[in-house]
Short mmCIF file of C-alpha atoms and ligand atoms in Angstrom, two decimals:
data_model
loop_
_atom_site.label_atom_id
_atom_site.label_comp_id
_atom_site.label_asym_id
_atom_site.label_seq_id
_atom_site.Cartn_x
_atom_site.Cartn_y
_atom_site.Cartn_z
CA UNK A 1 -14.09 -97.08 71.03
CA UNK A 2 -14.17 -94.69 74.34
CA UNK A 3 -17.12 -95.90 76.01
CA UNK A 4 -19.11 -92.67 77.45
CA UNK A 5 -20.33 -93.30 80.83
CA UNK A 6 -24.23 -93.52 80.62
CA UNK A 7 -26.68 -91.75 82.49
CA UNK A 8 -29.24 -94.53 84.77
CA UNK A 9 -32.59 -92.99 84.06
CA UNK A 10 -34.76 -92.27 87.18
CA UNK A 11 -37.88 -93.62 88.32
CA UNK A 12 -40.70 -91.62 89.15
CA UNK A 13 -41.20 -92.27 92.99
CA UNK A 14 -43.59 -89.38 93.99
CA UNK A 15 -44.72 -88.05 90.03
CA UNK A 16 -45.72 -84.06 89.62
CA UNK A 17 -48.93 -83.27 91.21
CA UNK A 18 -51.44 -85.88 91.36
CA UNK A 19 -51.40 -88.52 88.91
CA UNK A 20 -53.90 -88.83 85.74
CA UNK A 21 -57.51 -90.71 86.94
CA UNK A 22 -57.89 -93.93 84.60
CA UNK A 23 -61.38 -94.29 83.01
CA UNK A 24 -63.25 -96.31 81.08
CA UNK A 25 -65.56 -93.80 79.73
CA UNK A 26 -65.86 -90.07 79.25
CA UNK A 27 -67.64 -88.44 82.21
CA UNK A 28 -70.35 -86.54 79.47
CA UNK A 29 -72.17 -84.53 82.24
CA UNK A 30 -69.91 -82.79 84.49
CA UNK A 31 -68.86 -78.95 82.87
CA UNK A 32 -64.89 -79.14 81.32
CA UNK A 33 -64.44 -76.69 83.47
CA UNK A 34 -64.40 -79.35 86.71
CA UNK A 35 -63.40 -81.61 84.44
CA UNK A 36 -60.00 -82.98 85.27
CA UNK A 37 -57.46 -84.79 82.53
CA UNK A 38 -57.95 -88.72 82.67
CA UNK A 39 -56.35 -91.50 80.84
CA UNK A 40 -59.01 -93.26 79.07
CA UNK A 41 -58.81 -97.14 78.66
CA UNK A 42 -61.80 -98.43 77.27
CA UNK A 43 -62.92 -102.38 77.78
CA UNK A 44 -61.27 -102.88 74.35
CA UNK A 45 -58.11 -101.65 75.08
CA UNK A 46 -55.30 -104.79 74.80
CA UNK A 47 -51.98 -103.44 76.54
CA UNK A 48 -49.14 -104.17 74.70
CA UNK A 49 -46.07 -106.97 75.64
CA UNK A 50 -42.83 -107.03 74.33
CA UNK A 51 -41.16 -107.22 72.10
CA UNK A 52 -42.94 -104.93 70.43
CA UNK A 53 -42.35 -102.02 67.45
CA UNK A 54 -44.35 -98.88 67.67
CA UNK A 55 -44.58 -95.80 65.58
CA UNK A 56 -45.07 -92.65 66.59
CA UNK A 57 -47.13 -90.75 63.76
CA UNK A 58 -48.91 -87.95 62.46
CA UNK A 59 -48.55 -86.13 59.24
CA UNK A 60 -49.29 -82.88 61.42
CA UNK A 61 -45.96 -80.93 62.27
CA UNK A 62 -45.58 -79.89 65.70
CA UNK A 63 -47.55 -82.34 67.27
CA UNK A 64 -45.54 -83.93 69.71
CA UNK A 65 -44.31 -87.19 67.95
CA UNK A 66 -40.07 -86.67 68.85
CA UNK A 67 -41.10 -85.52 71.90
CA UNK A 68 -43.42 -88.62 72.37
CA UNK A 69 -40.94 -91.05 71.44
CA UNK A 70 -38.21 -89.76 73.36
CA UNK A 71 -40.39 -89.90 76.49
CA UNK A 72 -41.96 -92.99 76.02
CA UNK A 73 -37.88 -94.55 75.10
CA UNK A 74 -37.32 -92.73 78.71
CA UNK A 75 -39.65 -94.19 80.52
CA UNK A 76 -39.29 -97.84 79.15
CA UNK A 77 -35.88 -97.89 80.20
CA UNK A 78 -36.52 -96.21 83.14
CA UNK A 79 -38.84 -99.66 83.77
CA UNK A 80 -35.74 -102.00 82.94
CA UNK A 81 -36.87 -102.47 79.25
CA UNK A 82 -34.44 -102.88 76.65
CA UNK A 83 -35.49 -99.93 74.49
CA UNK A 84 -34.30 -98.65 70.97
CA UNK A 85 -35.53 -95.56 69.07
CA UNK A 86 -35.23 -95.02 65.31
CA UNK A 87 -35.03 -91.47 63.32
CA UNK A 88 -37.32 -91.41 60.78
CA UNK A 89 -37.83 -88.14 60.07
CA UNK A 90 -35.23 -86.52 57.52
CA UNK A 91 -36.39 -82.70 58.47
CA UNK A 92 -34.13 -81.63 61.01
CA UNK A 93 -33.37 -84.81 62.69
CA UNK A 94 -34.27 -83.44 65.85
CA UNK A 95 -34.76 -87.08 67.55
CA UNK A 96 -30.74 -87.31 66.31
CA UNK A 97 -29.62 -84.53 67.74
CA UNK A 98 -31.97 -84.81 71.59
CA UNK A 99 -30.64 -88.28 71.90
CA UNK A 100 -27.04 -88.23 70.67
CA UNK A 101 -25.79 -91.29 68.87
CA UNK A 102 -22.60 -92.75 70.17
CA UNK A 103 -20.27 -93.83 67.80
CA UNK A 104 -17.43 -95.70 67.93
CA UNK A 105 -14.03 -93.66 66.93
CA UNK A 106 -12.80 -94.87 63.47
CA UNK A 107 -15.63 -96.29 61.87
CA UNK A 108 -18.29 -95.67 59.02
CA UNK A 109 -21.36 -93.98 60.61
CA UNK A 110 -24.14 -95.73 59.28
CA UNK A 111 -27.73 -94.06 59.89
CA UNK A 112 -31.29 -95.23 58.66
CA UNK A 113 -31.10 -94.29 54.94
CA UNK A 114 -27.56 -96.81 55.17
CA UNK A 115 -30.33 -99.15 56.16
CA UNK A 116 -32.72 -98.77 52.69
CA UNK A 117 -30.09 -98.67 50.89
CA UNK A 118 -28.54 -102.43 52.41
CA UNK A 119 -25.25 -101.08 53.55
CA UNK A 120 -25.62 -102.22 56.70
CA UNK A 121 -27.84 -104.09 58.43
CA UNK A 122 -30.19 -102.51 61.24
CA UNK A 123 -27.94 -103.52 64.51
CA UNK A 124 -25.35 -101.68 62.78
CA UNK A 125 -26.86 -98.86 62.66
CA UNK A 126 -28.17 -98.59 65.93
CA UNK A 127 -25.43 -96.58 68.76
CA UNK A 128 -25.84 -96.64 71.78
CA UNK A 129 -27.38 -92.68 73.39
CA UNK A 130 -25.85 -91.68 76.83
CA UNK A 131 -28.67 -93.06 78.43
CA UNK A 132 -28.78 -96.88 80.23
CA UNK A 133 -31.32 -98.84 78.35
CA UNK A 134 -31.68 -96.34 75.29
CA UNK A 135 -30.48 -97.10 71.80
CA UNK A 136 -30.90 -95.17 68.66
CA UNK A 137 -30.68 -95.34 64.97
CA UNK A 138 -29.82 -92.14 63.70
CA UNK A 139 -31.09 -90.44 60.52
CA UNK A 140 -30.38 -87.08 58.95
CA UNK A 141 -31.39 -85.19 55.72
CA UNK A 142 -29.89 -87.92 53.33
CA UNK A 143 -32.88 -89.75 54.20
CA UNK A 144 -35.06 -88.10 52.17
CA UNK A 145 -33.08 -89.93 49.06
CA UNK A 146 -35.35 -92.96 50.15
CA UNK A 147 -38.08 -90.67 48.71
CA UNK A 148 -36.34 -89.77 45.50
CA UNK A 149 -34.63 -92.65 44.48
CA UNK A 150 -36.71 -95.21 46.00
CA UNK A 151 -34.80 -98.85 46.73
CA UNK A 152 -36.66 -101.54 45.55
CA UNK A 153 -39.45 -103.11 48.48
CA UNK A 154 -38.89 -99.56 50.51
CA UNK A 155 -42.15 -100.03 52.16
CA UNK A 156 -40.93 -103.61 53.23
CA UNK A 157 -37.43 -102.38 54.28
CA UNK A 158 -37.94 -101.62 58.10
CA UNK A 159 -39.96 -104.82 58.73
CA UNK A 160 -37.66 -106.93 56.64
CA UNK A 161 -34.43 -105.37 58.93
CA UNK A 162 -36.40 -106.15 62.17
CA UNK A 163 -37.61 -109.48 60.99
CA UNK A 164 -34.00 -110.61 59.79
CA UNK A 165 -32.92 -109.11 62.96
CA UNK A 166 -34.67 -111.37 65.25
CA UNK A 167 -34.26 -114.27 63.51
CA UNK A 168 -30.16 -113.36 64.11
CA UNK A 169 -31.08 -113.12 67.54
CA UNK A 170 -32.57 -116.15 67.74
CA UNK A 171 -36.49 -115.21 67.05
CA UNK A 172 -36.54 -112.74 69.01
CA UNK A 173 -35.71 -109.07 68.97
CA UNK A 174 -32.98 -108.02 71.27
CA UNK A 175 -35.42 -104.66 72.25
CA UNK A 176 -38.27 -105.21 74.42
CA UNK A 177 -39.60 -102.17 72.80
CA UNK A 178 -38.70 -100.11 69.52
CA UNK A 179 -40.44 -96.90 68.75
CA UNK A 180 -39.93 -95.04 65.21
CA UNK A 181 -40.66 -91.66 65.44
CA UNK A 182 -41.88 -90.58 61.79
CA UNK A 183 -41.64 -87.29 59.81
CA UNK A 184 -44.94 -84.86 59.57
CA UNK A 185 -45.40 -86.39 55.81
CA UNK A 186 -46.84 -89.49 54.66
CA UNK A 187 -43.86 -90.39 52.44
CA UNK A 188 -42.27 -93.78 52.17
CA UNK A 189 -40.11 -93.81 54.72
CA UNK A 190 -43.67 -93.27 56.71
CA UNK A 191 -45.42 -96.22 54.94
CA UNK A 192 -42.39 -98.17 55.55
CA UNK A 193 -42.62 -96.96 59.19
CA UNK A 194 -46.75 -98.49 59.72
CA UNK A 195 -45.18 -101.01 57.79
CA UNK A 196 -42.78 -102.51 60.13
CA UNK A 197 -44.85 -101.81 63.55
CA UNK A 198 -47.19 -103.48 65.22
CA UNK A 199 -49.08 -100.49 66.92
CA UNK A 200 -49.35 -96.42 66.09
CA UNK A 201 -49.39 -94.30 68.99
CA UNK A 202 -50.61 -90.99 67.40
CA UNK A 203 -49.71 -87.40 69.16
CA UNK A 204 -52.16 -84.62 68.53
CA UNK A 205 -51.47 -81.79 69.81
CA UNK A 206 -54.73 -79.77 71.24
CA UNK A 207 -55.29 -76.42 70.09
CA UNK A 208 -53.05 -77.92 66.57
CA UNK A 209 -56.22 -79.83 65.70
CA UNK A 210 -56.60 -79.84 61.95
CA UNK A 211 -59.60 -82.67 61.04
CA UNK A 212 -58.76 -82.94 57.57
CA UNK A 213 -55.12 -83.69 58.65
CA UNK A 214 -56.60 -86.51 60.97
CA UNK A 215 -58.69 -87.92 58.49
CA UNK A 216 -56.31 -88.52 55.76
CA UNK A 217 -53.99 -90.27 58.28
CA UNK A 218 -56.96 -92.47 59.22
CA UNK A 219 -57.13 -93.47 55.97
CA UNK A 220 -53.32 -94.12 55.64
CA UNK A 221 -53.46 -96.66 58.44
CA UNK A 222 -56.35 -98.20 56.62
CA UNK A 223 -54.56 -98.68 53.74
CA UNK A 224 -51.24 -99.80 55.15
CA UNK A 225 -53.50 -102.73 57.13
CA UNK A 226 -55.26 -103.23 53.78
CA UNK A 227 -52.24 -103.71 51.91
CA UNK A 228 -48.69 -104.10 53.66
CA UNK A 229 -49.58 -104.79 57.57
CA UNK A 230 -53.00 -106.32 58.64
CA UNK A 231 -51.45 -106.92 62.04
CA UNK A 232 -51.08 -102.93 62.74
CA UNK A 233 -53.20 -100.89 65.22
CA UNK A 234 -53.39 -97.78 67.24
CA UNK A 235 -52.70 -98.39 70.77
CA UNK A 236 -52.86 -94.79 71.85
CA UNK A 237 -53.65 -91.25 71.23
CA UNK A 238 -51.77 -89.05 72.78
CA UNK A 239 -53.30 -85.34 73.51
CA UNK A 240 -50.28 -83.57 73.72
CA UNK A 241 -49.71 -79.89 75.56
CA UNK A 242 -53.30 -80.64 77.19
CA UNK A 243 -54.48 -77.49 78.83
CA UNK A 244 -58.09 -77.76 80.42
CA UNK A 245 -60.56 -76.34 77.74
CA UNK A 246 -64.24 -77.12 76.26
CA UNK A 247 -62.10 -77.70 73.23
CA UNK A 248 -59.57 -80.63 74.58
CA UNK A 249 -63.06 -82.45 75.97
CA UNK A 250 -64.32 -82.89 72.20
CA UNK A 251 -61.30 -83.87 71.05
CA UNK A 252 -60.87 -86.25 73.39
CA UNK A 253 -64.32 -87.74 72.94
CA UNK A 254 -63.89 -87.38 68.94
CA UNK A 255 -60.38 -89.37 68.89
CA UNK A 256 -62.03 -92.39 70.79
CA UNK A 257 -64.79 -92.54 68.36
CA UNK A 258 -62.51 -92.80 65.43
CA UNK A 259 -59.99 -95.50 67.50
CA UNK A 260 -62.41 -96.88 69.55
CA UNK A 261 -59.55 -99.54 71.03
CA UNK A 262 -57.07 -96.95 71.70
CA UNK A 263 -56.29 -95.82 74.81
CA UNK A 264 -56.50 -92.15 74.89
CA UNK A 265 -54.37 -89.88 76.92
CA UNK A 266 -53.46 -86.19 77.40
CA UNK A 267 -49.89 -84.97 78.29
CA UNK A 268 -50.10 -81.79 79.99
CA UNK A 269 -48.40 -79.04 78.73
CA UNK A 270 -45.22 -77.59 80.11
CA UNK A 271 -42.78 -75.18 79.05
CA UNK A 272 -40.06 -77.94 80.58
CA UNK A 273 -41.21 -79.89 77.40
CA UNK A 274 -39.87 -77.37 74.90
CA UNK A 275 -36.32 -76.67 76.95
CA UNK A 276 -35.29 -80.29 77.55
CA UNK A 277 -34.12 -80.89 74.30
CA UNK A 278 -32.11 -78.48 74.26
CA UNK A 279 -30.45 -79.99 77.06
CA UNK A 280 -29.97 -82.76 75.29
CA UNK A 281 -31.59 -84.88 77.95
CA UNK A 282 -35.36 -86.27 78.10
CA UNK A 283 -37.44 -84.30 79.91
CA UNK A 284 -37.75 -87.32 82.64
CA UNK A 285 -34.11 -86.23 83.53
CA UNK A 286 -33.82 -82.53 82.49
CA UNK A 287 -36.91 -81.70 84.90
CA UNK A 288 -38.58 -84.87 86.88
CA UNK A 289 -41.32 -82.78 88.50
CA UNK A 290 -42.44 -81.31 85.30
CA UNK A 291 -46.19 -82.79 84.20
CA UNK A 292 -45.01 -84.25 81.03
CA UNK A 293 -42.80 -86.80 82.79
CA UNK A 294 -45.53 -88.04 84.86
CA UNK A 295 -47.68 -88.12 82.32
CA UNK A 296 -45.43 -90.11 79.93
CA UNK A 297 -44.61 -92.16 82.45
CA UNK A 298 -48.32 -93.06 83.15
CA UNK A 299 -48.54 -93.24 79.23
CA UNK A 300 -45.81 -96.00 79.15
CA UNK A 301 -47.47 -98.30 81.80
CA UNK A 302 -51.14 -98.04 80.16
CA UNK A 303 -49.12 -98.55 76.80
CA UNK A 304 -47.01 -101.64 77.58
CA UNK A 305 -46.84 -102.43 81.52
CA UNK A 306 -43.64 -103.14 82.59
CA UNK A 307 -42.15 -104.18 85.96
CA UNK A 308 -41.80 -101.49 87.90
CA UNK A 309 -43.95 -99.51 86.07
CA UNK A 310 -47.55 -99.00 87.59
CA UNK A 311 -50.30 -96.98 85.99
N1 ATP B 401 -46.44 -81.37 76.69
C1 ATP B 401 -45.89 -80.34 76.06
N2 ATP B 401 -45.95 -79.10 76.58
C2 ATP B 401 -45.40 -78.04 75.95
N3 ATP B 401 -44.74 -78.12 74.78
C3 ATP B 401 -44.64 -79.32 74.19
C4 ATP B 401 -45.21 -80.50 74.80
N4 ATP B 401 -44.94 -81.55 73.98
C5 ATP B 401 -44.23 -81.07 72.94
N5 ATP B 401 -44.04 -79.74 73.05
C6 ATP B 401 -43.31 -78.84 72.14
O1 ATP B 401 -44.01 -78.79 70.91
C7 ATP B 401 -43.08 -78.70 69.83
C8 ATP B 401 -43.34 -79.83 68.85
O2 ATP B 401 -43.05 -81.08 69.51
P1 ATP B 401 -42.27 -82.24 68.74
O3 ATP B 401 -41.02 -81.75 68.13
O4 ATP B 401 -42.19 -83.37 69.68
O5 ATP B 401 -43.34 -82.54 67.61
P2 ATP B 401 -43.15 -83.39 66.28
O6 ATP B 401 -44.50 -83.93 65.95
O7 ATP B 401 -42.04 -84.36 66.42
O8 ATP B 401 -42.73 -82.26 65.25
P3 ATP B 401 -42.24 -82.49 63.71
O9 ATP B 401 -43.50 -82.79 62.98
O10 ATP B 401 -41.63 -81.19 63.34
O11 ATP B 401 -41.29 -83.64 63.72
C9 ATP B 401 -41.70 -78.75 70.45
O12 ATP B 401 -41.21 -77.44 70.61
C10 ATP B 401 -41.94 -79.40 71.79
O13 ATP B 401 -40.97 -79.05 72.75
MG1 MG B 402 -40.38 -84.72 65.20
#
């Protein structure tokens, strides 16, 4: 194997602009249009400590869940965290092809679906990206034969891989943090996703707002801690390409009445967001001053707090 140098990933020392306010509770009284974008924690919020799987979900297309997890990853390792990402969206693989696997010359290139299927267990899947601190397991459209041609215990299949990896590790995962980014469906490969995390962070994007869409992934996650995961929660909601409007204000004060423990925080938007994977590079490298990487960098430390890391 040629080892590809990788790329250290930068801390934030003096973020975009100023940095999100962190609340408690929504300001009701003052107009949106002095309102300013704040992270909001409230008194039941537990932060997160690794090791610790998230998943990064929302039915919704477009709503900001590669982009999410990519940042997040980014900003993790950025911290020092040990941090590995896994595809779990069959569509157009576009976590894949942002964060380029790795792989070793001469060898079978395993991927998620290998995974389902037991061909390989889950650290063999997982390549190292060209980023320091940022691993991935890769999918791409074979995926989707999870769907047709389910394996038996598919919904167990990513907790079972991370439980039976830890134990090889010695009880403990070797990632402080793993994030799944899911597809925009609530297929199998999804369930088995809420399955094998401990927390949901769900991206919305404002202005993409579809209640319907919201309320039948509610009841997803209730039935997933009903039946295959009591232990899962949402941590955060994410209010992704935030622009200042009346509109962005309800949403944010209807998301934390239907997650009342989740933190809930906008990401500003940014055109920087839609051109850095095309650059193959998180936007945290591809443009540092850009909003976005501020904000996901606040996100991170609210999220899971991290040395080196401050909110
Ligand atoms: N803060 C932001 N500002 C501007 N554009 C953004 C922001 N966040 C995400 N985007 C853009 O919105 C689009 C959708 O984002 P992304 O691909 O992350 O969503 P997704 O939920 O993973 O989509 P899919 O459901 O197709 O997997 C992308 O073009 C992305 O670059
Ligand atoms: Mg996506």
């Amino acid at each position: 194997m040629t080892e590809s140098p990788r790329t250290a990933l930068p801390s934030l020392k003096s973020p975009p602009g100023e940095r999100l306010e962190i609340v408690s509770a929504w300001d009701a009284d003052t107009p949106y249009q002095a309102w300013r974008p704040q992270i909001l924690v409230p008194p039941t919020f537990r932060p997160a400590q690794p090791s610790r799987v998230f998943v990064v979900v929302n039915q919704k297309g477009g709503a900001g869940k590669t982009t999410s997890a990519v940042e997040l990853a980014a900003a993790w390792a950025a911290a020092g965290l040990r941090v590995r990402v896994i595809d779990a969206d069959h569509q157009e693989a576009a976590l894949s092809v942002w964060l380029v696997p790795q792989y070793p010359e001469g060898k079978p290139r395993h991927s998620l679906r290998s995974v389902f299927f037991e061909e390989c267990s889950l650290a063999e899947a997982t390549y190292p990206t060209l980023f320091a601190g940022v691993d991935v397991v890769p999918s791409s459209t074979d995926l989707q034969q999870v769907e047709y041609n389910p394996p038996i215990g598919a919904e167990q299949t990513i907790a079972a891989a991370l439980a039976q990896e830890a134990e090889e590790a010695g009880g403990r995962s070797p990632y402080d943090v793993t994030l799944i980014d899911a597809a925009p469906s609530l297929g199998l490969v999804t369930v088995a996703a809420l399955t094998g995390a401990d927390e949901a962070l769900v991206p919305i994007k404002v202005g993409g707002l579809d209640m319907k869409g919201m309320a039948s992934l509610h009841k997803t996650i209730r039935s997933v801690q009903r039946k295959t995961n009591p232990k899962l929660r949402v941590g955060a909601v994410l209010l992704t390409a935030w622009d200042k409007s009346g509109f962005a204000r309800q949403l944010a004060a209807k998301v934390s009445e239907d997650y009342p423990e989740a933190a809930v925080i906008p990401i500003r938007r940014s055109i920087r967001a839609a051109e850095a994977p095309l650059s193959e590079e998180p936007i945290r490298l591809y443009a540092p001053e850009a909003a976005p990487a501020g904000d996901y960098d606040q996100a991170a430390a609210v999220i899971l707090p991290a040395p080196g890391v401050a909110a």
